[in-house]
XYZ file of C-alpha atoms in Angstrom:
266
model
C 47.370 37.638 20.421
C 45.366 34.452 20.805
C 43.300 33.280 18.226
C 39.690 32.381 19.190
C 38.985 28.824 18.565
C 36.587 28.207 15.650
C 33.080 28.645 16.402
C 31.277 24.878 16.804
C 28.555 24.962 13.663
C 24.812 25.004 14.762
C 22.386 22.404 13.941
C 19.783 24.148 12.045
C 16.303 24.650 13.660
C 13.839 21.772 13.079
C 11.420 22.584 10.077
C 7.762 22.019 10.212
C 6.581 18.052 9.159
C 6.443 17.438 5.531
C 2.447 17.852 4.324
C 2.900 14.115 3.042
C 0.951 15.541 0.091
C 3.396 13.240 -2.112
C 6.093 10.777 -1.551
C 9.819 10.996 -1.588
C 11.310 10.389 -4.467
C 12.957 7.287 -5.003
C 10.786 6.036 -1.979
C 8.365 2.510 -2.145
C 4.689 3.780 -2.892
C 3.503 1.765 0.492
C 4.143 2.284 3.787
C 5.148 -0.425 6.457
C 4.058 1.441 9.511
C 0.727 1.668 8.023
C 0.780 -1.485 6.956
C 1.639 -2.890 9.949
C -0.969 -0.813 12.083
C -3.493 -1.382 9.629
C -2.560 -5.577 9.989
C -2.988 -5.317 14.214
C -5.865 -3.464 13.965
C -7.942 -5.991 11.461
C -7.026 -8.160 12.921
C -8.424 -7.917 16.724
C -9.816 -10.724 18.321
C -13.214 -9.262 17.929
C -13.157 -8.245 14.336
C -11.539 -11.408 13.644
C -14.443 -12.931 14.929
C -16.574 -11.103 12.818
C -14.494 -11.288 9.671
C -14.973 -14.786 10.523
C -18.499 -14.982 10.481
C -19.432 -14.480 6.823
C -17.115 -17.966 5.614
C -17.951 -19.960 8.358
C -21.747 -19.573 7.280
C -20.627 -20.021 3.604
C -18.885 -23.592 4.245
C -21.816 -24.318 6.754
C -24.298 -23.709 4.010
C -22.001 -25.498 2.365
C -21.501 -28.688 3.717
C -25.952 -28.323 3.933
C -26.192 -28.111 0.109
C -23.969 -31.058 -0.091
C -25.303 -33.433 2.610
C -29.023 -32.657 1.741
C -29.329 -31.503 -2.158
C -27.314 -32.745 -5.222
C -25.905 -29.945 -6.957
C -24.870 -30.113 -10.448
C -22.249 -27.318 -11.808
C -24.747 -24.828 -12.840
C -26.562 -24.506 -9.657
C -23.765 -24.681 -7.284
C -21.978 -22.057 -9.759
C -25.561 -19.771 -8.967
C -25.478 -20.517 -5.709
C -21.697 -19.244 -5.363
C -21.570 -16.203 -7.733
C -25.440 -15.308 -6.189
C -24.298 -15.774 -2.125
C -20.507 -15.406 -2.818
C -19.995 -12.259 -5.111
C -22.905 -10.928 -4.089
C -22.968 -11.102 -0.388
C -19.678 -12.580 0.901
C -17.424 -10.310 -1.158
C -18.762 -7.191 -0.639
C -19.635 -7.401 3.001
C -16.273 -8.591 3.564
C -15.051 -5.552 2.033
C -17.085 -2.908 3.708
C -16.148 -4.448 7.575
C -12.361 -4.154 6.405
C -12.990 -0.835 5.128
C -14.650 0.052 7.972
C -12.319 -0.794 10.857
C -9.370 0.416 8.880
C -10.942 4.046 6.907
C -14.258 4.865 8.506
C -13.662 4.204 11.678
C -10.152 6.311 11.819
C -12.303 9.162 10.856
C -15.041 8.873 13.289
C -13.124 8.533 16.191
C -9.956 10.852 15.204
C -7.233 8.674 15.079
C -6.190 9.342 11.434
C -4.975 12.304 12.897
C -1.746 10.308 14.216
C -0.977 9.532 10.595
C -1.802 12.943 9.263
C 0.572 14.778 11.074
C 3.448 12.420 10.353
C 5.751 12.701 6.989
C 3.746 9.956 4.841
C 2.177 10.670 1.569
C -1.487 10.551 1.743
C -1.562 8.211 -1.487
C 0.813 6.186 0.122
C -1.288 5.971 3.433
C -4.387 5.247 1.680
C -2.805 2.095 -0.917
C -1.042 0.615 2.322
C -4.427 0.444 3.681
C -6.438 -0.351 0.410
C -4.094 -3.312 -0.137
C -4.495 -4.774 3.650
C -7.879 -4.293 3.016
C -7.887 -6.366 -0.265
C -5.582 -9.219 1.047
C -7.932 -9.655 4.216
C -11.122 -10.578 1.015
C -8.552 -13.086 -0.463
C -8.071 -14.931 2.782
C -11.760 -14.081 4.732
C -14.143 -13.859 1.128
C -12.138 -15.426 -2.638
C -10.425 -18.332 -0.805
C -13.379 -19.543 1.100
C -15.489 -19.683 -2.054
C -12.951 -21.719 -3.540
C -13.560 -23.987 -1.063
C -16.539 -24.125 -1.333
C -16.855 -24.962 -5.265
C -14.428 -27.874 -4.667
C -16.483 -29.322 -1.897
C -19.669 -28.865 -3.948
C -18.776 -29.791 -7.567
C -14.693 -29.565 -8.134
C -15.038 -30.578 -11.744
C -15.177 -27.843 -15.129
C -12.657 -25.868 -13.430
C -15.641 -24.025 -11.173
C -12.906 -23.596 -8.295
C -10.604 -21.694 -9.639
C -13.122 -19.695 -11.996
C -14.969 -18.380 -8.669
C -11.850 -17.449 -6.929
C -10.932 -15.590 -10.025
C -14.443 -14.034 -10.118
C -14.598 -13.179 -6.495
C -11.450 -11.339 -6.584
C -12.274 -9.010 -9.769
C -15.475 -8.287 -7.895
C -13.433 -7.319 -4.536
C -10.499 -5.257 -6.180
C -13.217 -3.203 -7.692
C -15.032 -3.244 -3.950
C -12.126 -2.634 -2.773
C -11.666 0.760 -4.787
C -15.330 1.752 -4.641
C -15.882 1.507 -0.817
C -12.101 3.161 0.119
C -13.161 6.374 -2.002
C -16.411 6.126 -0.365
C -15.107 6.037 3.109
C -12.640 9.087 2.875
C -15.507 11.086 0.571
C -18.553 10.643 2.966
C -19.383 11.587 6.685
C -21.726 8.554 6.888
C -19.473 6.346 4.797
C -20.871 2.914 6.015
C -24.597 4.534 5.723
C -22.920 5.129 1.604
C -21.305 2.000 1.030
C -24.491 -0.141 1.935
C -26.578 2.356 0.103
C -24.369 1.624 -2.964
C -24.035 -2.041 -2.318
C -28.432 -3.149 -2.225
C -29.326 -0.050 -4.600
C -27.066 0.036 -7.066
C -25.778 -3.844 -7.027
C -28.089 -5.370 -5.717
C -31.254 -4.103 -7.398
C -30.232 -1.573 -10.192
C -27.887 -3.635 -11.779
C -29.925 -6.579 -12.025
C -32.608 -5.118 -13.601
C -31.236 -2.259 -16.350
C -29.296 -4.461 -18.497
C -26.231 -1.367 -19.499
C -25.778 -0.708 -15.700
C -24.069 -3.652 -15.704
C -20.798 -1.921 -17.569
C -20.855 -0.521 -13.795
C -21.090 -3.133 -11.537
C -18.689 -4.767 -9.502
C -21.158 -8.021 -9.033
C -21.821 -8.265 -12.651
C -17.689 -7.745 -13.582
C -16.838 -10.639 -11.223
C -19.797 -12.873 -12.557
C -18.380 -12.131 -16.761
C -15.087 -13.656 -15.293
C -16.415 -16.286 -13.564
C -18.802 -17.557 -16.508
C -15.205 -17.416 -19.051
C -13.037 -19.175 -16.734
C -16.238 -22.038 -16.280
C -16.685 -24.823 -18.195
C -20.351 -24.819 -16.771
C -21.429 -21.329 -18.198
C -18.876 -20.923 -21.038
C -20.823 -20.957 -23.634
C -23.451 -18.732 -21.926
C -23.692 -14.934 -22.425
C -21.630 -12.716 -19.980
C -22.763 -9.546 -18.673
C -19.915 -7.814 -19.858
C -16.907 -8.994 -21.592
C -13.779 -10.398 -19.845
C -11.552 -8.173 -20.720
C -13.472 -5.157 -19.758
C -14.111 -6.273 -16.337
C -10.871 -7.016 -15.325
C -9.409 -3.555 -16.618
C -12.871 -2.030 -15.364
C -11.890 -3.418 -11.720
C -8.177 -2.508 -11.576
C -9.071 0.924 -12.950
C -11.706 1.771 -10.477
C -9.760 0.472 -7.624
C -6.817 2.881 -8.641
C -9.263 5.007 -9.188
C -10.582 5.037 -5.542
C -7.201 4.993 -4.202
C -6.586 8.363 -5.730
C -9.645 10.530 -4.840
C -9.228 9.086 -1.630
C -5.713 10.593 -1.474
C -6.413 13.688 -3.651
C -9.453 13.934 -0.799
C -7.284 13.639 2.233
C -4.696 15.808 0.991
C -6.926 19.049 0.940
C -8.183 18.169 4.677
C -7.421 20.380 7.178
C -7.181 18.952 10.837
C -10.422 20.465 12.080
C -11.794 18.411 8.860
C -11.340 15.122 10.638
């Protein structure tokens, strides 16, 4: 009798995606592709352009201040925490968040990354933390320029980069949460950014224990020799934890959001 040969083992049928609700373990909490997509799509010719716009007016104004009006440390140091952490910064912020978040949703292209195996907390810090390097280089290191051009003396450059980036992780956390959260997210952010910083918190002294403008300026008057003796909003301390927090804080609910979308959601 011959022996039938050994039946050849099946491949077993392909299983539906992974949700991406969480990342595999053992796996980095970013993810390159994102990354990577996130990187060619900020950086466009066109929203280069306009990424570009906000620093080349703040080293025109600049150069202005310093070829038309002597500036001593405390004025240029108002001039750059008033224009810089509260204009440069946070605009800066809100187009990256834009192009990268808001306009995903609007058009329906986050649905290419939603059906794929990523985790959505792992989608949304890839993109938080292309969105924060694009304020160092397009919003912080401009500024720094700035101060050394205008007065480079009582250590005012590096205090106003340090400033300037407290202010934008926390802008950074506040307007990613506010672009998965909201259908009008860019209608939200500026609402948040000339309400609440803008006006509110410059005029009700405890809202500034909330505001991203008034944690950036506390680090910028410590790390001053101009304003160190001066009273800070808040303390030190408190802002910089305050900003990290809120920024993981935004990354989170942004994920925790997208996770419990559906496709017909987006």
């Amino acid at each position: 009798m011959t022996t039938p040969p050994p039946a050849t083992p099946q491949p077993a049928p392909p299983g539906p995606l992974p949700a991406g609700n969480a990342a595999p373990s053992g796996t980095s909490p970013l993810s390159g592709p994102v990354v990577r997509l996130a990187l060619r799509s900020l950086l466009g010719r066109a929203r280069v352009l306009l990424l570009l716009a906000l620093p080349v007016l703040l080293i025109a104004l600049t150069l202005v201040q310093q070829r038309f009006a002597a500036m001593d440390g405390t004025a240029t140091q108002n001039f750059l925490s008033t224009f810089g952490i509260g204009v440069v910064v946070p605009v800066v912020t809100l187009i990256c968040t834009t192009t990268l978040i808001s306009t995903e949703f609007d058009d329906g292209s986050i649905i290419q990354l939603l059906v794929k195996p990523i985790s959505r907390v792992a989608l949304v810090l890839s993109k938080a933390l292309v969105i924060l390097g694009a304020v160092v280089v397009f919003g912080v290191l401009p500024l720094g320029i700035s101060a050394m051009v205008l007065h480079p003396g009582d250590g005012l450059p590096l205090a106003i980069v340090a400033g300037s980036a407290v202010s934008g992780v926390a802008y950074v956390g506040i307007f990613t949460a506010l672009a998965v959260a909201l259908r009008r997210s860019v209608v939200g952010a500026l609402a948040y950014w000339l309400i609440w910083e803008s006006t509110i918190a410059g005029l009700i002294g405890p809202t500034k224990w909330l505001s991203a403008r008034s944690w950036g300026t506390s680090v910028l008057q410590a790390a001053s020799d101009v304003t160190a003796e001066a009273a800070q909003p808040v303390p030190t301390a408190y802002a910089v934890l305050a900003a990290l927090v809120v920024l993981a804080g935004g990354v989170l609910l942004a994920g925790r959001r997208i996770v419990s979308m559906t496709l017909s959601d987006d």
